[in-house]
Tab-separated table of C-alpha atoms and ligand atoms in Angstrom:
chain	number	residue	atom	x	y	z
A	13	UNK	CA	-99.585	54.883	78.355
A	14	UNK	CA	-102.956	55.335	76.987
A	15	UNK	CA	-105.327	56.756	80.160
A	16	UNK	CA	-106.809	59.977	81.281
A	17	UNK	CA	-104.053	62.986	82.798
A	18	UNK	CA	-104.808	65.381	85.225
A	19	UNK	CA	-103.332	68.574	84.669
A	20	UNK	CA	-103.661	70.897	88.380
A	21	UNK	CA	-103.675	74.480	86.946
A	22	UNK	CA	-104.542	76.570	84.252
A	23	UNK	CA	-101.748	79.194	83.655
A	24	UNK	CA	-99.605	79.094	80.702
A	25	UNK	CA	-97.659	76.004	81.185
A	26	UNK	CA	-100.941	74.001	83.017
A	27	UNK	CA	-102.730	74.560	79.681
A	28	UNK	CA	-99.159	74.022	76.829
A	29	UNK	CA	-98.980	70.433	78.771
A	30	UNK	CA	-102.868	69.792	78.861
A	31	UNK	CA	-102.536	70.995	74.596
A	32	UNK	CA	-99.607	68.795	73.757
A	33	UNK	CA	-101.180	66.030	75.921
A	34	UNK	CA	-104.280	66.521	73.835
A	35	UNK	CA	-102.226	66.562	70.728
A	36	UNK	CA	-100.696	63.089	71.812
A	37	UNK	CA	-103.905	61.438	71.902
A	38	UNK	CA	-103.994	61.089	75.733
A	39	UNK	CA	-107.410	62.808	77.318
A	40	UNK	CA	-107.069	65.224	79.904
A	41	UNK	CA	-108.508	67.034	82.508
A	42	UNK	CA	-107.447	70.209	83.441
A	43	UNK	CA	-108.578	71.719	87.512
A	44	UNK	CA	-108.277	75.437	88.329
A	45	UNK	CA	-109.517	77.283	91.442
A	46	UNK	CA	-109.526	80.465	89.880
A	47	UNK	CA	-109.873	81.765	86.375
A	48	UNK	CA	-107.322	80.218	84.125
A	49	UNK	CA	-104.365	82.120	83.003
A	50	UNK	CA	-104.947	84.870	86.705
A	51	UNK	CA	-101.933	83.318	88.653
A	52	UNK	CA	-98.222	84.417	87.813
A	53	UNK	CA	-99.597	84.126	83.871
A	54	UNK	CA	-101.892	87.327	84.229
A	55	UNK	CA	-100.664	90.497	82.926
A	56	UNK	CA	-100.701	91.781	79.308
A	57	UNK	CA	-97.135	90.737	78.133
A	58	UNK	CA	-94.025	88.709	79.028
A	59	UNK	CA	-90.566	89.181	77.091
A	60	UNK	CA	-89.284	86.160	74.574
A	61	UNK	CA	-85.801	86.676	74.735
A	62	UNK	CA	-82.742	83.700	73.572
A	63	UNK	CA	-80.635	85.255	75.560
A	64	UNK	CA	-79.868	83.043	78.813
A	65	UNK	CA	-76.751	81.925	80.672
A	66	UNK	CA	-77.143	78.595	80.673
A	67	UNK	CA	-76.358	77.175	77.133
A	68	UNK	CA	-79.145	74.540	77.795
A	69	UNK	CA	-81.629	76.845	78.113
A	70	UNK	CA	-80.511	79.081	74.721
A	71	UNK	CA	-81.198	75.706	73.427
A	72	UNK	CA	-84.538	75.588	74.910
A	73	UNK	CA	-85.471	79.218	73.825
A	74	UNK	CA	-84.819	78.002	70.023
A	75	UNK	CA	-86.888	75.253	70.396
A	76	UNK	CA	-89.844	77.165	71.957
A	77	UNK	CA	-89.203	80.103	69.343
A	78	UNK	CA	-90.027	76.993	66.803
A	79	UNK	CA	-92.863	76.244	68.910
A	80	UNK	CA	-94.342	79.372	69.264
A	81	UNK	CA	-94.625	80.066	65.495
A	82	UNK	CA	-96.291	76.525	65.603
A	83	UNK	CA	-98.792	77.847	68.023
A	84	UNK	CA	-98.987	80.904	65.930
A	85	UNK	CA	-100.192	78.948	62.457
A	86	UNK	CA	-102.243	76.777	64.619
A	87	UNK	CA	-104.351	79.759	66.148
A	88	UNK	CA	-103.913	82.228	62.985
A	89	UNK	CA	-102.779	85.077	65.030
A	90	UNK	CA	-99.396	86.616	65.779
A	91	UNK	CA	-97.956	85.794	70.072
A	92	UNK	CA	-94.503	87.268	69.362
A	93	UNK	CA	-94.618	90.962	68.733
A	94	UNK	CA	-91.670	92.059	65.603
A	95	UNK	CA	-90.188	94.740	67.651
A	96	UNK	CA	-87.089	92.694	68.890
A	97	UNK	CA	-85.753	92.298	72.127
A	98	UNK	CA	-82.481	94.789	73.037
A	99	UNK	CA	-80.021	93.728	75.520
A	100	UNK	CA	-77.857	96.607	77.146
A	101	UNK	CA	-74.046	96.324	79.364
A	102	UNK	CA	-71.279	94.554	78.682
A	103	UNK	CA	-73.309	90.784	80.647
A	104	UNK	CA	-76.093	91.245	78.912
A	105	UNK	CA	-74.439	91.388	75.478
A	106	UNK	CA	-72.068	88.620	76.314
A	107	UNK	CA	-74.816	86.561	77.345
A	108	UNK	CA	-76.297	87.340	73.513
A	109	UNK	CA	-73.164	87.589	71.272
A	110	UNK	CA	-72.090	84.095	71.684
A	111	UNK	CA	-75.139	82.956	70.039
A	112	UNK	CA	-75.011	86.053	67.364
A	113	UNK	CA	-73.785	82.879	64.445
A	114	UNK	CA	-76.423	80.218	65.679
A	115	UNK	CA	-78.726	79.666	63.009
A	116	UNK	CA	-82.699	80.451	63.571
A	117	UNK	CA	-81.786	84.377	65.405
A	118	UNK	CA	-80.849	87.520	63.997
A	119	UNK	CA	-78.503	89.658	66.576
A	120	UNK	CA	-76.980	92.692	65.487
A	121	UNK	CA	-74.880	95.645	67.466
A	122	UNK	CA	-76.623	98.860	67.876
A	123	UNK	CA	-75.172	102.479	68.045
A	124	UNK	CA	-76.133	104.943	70.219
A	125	UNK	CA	-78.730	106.495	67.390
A	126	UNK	CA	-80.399	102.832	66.479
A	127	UNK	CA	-81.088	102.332	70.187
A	128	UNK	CA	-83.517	105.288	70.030
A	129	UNK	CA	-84.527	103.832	66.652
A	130	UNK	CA	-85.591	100.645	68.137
A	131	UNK	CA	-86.858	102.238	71.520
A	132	UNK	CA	-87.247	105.991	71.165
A	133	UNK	CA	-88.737	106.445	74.633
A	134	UNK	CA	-84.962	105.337	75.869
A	135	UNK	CA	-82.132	108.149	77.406
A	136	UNK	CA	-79.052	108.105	75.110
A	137	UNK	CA	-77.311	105.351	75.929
A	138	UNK	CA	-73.136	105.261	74.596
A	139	UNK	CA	-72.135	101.467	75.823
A	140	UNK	CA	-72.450	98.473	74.267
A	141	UNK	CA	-76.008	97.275	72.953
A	142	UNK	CA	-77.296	94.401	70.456
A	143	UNK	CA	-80.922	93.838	69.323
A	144	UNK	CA	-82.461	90.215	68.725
A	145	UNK	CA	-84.566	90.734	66.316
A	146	UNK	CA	-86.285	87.524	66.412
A	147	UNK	CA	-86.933	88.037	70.252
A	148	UNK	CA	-90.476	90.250	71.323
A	149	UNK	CA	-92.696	90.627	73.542
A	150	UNK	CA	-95.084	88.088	74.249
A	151	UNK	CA	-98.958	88.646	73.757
A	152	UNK	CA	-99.849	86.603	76.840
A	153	UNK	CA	-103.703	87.342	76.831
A	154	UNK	CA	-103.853	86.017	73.396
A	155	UNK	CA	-101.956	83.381	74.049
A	156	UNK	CA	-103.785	82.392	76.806
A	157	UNK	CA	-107.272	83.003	75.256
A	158	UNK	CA	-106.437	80.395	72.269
A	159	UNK	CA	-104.959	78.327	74.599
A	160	UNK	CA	-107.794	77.894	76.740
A	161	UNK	CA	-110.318	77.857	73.807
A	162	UNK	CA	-107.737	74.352	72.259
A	163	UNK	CA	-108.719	72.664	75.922
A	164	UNK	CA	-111.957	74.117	76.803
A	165	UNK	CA	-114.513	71.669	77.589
A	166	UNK	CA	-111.776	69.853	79.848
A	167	UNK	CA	-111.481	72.918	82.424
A	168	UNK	CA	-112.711	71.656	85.757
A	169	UNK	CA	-113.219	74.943	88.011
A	170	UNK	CA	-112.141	73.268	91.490
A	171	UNK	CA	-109.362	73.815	93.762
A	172	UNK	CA	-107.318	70.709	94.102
A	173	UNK	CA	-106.446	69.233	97.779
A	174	UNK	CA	-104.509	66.774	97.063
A	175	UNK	CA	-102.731	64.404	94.572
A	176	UNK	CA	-102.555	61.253	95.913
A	177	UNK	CA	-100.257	58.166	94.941
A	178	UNK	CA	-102.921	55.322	94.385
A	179	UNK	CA	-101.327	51.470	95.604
A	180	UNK	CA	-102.638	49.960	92.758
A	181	UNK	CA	-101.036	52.458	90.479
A	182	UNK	CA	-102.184	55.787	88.958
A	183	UNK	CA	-103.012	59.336	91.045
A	184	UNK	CA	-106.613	60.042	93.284
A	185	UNK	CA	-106.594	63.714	93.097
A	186	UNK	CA	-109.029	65.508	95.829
A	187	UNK	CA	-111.053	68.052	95.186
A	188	UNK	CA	-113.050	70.303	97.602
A	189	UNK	CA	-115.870	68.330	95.601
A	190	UNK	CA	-114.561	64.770	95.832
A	191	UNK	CA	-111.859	62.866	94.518
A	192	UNK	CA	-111.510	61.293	90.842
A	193	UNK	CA	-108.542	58.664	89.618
A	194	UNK	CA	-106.537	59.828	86.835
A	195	UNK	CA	-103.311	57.631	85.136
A	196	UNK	CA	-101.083	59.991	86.243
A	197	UNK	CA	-101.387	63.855	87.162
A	198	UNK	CA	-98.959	66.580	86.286
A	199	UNK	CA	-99.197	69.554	88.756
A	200	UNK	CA	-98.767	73.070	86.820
A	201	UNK	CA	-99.832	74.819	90.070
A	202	UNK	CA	-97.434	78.238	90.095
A	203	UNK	CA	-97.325	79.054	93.837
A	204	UNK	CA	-99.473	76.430	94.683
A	205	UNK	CA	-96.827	73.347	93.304
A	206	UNK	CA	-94.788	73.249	96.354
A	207	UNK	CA	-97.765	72.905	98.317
A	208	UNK	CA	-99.178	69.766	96.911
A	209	UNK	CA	-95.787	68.475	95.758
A	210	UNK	CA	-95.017	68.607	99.583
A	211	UNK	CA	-98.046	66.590	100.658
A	212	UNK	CA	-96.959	63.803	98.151
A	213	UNK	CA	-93.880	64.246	100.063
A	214	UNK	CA	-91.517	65.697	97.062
A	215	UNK	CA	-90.207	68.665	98.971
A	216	UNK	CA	-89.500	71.617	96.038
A	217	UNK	CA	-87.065	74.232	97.429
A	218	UNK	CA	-88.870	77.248	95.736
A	219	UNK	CA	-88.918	80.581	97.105
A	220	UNK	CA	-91.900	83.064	97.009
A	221	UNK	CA	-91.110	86.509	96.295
A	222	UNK	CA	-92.732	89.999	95.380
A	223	UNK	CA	-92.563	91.454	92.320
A	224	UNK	CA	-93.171	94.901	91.358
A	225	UNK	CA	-93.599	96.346	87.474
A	226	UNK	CA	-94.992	99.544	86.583
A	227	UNK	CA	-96.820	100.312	83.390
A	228	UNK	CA	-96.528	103.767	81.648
A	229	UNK	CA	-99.037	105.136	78.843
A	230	UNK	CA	-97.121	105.867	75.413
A	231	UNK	CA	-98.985	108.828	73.631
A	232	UNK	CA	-100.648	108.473	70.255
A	233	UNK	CA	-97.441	109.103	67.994
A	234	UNK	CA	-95.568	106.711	69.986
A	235	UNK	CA	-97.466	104.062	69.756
A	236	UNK	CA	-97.067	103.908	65.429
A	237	UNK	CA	-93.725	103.555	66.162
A	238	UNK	CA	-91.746	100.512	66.932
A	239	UNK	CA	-90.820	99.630	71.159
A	240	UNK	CA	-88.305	97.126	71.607
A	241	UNK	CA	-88.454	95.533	74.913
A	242	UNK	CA	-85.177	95.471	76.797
A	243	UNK	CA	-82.905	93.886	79.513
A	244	UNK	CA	-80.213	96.073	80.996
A	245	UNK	CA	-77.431	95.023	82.962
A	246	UNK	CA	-75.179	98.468	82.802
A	247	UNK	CA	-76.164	99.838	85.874
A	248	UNK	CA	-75.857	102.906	84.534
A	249	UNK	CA	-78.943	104.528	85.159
A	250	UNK	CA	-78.580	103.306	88.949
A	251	UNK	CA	-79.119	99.776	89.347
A	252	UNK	CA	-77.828	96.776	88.534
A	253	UNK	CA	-80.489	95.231	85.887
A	254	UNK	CA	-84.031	96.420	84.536
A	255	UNK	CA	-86.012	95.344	81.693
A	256	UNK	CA	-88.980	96.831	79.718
A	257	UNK	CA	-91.654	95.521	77.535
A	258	UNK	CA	-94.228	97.233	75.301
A	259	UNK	CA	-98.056	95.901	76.494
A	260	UNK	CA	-101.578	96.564	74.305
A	261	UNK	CA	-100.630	96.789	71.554
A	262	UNK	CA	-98.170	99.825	72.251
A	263	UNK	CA	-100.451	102.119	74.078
A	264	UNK	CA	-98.643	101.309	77.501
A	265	UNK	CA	-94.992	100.275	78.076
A	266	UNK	CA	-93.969	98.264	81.460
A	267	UNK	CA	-90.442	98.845	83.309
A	268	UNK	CA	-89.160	96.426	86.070
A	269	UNK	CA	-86.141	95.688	88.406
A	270	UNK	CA	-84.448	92.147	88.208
A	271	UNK	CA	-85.040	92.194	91.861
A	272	UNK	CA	-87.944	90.690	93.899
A	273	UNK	CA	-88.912	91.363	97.620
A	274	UNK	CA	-89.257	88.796	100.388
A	275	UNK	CA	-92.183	88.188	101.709
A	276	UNK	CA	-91.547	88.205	105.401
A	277	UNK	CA	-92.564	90.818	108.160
A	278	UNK	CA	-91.117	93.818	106.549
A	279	UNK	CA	-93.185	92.626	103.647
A	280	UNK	CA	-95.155	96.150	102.905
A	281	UNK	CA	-91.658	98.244	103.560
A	282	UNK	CA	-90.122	96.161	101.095
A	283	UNK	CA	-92.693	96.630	98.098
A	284	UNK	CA	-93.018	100.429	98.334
A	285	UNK	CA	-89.209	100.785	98.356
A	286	UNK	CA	-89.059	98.462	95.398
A	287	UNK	CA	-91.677	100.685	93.874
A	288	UNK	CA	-90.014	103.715	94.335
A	289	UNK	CA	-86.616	102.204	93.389
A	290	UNK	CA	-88.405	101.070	90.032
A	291	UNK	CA	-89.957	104.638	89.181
A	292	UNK	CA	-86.544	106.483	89.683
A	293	UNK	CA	-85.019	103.795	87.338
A	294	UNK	CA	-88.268	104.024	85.023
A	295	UNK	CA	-87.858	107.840	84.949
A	296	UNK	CA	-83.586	107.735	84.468
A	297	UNK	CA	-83.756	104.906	81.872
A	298	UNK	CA	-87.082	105.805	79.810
A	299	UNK	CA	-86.889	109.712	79.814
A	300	UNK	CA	-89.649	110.158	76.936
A	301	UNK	CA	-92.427	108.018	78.872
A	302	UNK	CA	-94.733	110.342	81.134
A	303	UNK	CA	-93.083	110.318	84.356
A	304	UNK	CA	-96.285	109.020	86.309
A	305	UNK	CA	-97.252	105.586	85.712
A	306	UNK	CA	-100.714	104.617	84.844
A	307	UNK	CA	-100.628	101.632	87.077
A	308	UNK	CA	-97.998	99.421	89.614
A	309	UNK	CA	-98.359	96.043	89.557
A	310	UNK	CA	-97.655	93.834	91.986
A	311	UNK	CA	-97.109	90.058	92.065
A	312	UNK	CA	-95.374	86.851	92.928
A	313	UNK	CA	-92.344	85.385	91.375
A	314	UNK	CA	-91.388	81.458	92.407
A	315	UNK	CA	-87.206	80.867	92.125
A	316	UNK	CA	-85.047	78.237	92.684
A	317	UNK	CA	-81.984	78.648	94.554
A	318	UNK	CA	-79.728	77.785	91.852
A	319	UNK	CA	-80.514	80.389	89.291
A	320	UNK	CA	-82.872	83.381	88.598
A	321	UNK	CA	-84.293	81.476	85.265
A	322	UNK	CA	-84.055	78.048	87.083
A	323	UNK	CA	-86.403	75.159	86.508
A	324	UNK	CA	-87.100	71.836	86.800
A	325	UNK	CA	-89.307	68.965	87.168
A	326	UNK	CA	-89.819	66.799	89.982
A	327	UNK	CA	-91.553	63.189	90.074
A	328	UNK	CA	-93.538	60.993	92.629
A	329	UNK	CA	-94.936	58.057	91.059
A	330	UNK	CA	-97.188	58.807	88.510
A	331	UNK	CA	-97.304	62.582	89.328
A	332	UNK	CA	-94.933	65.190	87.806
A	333	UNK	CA	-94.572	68.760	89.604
A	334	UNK	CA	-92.739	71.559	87.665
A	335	UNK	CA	-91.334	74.659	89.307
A	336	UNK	CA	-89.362	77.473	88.531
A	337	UNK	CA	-89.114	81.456	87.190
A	338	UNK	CA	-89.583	83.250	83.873
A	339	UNK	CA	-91.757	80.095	82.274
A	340	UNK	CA	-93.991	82.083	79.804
A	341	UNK	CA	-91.297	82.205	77.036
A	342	UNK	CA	-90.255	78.620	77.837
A	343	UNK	CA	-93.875	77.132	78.096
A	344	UNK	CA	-94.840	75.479	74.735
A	345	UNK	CA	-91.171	73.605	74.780
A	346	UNK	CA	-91.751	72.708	78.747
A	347	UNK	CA	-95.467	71.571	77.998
A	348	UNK	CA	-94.494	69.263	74.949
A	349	UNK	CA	-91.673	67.760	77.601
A	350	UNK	CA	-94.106	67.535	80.470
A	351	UNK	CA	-95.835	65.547	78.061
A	352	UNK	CA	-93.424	63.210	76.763
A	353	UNK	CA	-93.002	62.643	80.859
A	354	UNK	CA	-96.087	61.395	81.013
A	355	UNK	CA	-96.283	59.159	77.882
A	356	UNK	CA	-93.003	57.557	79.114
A	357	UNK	CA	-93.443	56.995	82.618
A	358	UNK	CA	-89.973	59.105	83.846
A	359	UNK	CA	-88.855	63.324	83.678
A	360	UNK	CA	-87.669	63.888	80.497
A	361	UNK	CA	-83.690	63.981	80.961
A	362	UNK	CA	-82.081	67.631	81.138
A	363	UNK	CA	-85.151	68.641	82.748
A	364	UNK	CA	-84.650	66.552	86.393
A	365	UNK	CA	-83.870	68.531	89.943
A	366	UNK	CA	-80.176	67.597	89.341
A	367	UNK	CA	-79.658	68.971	85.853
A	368	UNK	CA	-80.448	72.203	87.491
A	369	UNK	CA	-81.652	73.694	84.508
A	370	UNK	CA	-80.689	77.634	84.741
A	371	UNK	CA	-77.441	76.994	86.550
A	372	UNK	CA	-74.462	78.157	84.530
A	373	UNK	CA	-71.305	77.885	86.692
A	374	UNK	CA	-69.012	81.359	86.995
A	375	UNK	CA	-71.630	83.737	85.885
A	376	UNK	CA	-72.728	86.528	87.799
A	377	UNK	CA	-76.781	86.052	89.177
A	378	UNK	CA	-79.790	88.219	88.013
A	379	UNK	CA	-81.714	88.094	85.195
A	380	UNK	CA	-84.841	89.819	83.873
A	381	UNK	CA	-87.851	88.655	81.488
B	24	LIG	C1	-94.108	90.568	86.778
B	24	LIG	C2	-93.659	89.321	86.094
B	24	LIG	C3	-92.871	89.416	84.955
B	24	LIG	C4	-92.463	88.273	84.303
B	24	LIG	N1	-91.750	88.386	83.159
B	24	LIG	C5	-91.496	87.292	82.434
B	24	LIG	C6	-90.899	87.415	81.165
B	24	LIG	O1	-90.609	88.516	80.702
B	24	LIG	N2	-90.678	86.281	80.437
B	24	LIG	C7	-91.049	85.055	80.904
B	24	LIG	O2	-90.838	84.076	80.205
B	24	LIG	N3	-91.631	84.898	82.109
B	24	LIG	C8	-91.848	86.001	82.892
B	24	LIG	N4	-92.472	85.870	84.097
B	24	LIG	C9	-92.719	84.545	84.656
B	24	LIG	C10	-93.926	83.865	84.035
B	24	LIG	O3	-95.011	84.758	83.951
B	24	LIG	C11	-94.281	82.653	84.900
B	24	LIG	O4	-93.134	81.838	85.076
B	24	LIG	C12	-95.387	81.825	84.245
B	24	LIG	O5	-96.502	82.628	83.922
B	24	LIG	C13	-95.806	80.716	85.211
B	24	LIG	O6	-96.879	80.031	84.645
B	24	LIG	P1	-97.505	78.785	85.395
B	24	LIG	O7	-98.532	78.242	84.513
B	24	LIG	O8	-96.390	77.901	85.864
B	24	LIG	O9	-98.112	79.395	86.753
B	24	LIG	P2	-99.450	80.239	86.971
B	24	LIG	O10	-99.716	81.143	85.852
B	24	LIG	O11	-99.352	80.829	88.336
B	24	LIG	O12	-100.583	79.144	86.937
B	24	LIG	C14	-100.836	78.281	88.011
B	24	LIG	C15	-102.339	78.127	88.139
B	24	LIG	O13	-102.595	77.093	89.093
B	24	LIG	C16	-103.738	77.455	89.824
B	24	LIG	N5	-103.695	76.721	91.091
B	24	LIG	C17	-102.798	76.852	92.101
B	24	LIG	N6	-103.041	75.980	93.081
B	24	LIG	C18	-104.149	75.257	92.673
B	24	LIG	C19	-104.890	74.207	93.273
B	24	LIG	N7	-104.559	73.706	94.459
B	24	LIG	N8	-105.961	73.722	92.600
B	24	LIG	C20	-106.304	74.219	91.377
B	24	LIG	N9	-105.634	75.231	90.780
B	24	LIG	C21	-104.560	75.727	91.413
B	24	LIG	C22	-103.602	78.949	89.995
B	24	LIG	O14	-104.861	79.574	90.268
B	24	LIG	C23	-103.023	79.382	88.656
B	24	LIG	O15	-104.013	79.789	87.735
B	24	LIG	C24	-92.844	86.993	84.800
B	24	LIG	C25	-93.637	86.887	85.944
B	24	LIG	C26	-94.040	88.037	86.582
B	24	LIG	C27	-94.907	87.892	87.806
């Protein structure tokens, strides 16, 4: 196809898919109702990791490695901090080792002394540990910034009603301004994708949940040295899985629970017991970061019910909805195949409802980063 795409929302993977469309040669328009990159994509840093339980999706992480290093020529600046991602307890590291001979990542074991090498904020920690040292933390702002400078003069600052199937073919998507016709639309919308997916009558079976992550200031010395993020699944500093990542530039460091909160009634209950379940970890696990955090952050996380990483792309007609959790590291991969979508008229295969992407039978659920 050869028209104009709208693209409804301008976090990270709204504005990969409106850059690869762009790099295609199809025109696009991208809507936002906020400021682009302030949904689920705000915050200073995500975690790159390879590590995943579905082999499709270690797959996917190599590719978008690729990619990001292809984003990182293309802007001249460095997304993917060099401080390696650790993964600690006996799932985590199984989830890592399999992949230890796969060419394009360097994994190595770690010993109780290298852990504090790698993380030195950490509590002595005696099981087993491994280090990808081609994993990092993501620097999302950046990213975000040179993303949004690559599509600029096609952000369109309106909230989007509707996406409507036109009978002569193509998408009318409604505005609180008007409507325009696009080709076809592909709807990038974070917690707003089930909504319009559902009016279109694609029904997405995402759940909303609360998040909590609390950021810590590293002192001067400890910022020159280097802060691996982490994922632990060892449970033994009190719960089941945690992760951490370093954020500007080393002067804070962020620790979070792989659990989220439901959003119902008991909704405030819920967040201040996940916060206070996240500082006791926080203070267990990272013993040389000031015990009071400099800020809590809380926000929304959208899963699908077959898997904490799931994802997926829906279709109706000419429109194309994606949903799912921990995106960021995936995005340039899932923007270059949300773009090959449109240019060929179907969902890429391996990334349709029923591959359910994320879903690795006989493992164990919860995930972090
Ligand atoms: C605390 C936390 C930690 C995380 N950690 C990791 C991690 O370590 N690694 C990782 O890979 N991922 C992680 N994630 C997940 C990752 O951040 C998200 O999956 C990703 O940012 C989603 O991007 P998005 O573009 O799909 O959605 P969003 O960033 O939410 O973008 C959607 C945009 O659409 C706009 N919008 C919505 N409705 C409309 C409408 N009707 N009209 C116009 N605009 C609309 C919104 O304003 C928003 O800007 C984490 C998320 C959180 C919250």
């Amino acid at each position: 196809m050869t028209g104009q795409v709208a693209v409804i929302g301008a976090g990270v993977v709204g504005l990969a898919t409106a850059w690869a469309l762009e790099r295609r040669g199809l025109h696009c328009s991208v809507f936002e109702q906020g400021a682009p990159g302030g949904g689920q994509s705000a915050g200073e840093s995500r975690i790159f990791r390879h590590a995943h339980r579905d082999p499709r999706q270690f797959e996917l992480a190599l590719r978008a490695r690729r990619d990001w290093r292809d984003w990182e020529e293309a802007f001249g600046v460095q997304l993917i901090s060099p401080d390696g991602s650790m993964v600690l307890g006996e799932d985590a590291v199984s989830r890592l080792e399999r992949y230890a001979d796969e060419p394009g990542i360097e994994v190595r074991e770690l010993t109780p002394e290298e852990i504090r090498e790698v993380l030195p904020p950490m509590d002595r920690f005696d099981g087993p540990a491994m280090i990808d040292e081609t994993a990092g933390a993501i620097r999302t702002r950046l990213a975000l910034a040179n993303l949004i400078r690559a599509v600029g003069t096609n952000l369109i600052p309106e909230r989007v009603e509707a996406v409507l199937p036109r009978i002569t073919g193509g998408v009318e998507v409604v505005t609180e301004n008007g409507s325009r016709t696009f080709d076809s639309a592909v709807v990038c919308a974070g917690r707003g994708t089930s909504f319009l997916a559902e009016a279109s009558g694609v029904p997405i079976p995402v759940t909303d949940r609360a998040h909590v992550r609390l950021c810590f200031p590293v002192d001067g010395a400890g910022r020159e040295r280097r802060l691996a993020c982490f994922q632990d699944s060892s449970g033994f500093w009190g719960e089941d899985a945690g992760y951490g990542s370093a954020v500007r530039g080393n002067r804070e460091y962020t620790v979070g629970l792989a659990v989220s909160a439901s959003m119902d009634a008991t909704a405030a209950d819920s967040l201040d017991d996940l916060t206070a379940r996240t500082l006791d970890y926080a203070r267990r696990a990272m013993p040389g970061l000031s015990p009071w955090p400099a800020q809590a952050l809380h926000c929304w996380v959208t899963e699908l019910p077959w898997a904490p990483d799931g994802l997926a792309i829906w279709q109706s007609a000419d429109t194309f909805f994606v949903a799912g959790h921990n995106l960021f590291k995936l995005a340039p991969v899932l923007g270059r195949a949300l773009a090959r979508s449109v240019a060929s008229g179907e969902v890429e295969p391996g990334f349709r409802p029923e591959d359910r992407l994320g879903a690795s039978i006989g493992e164990p659920a919860g995930s972090a980063g």
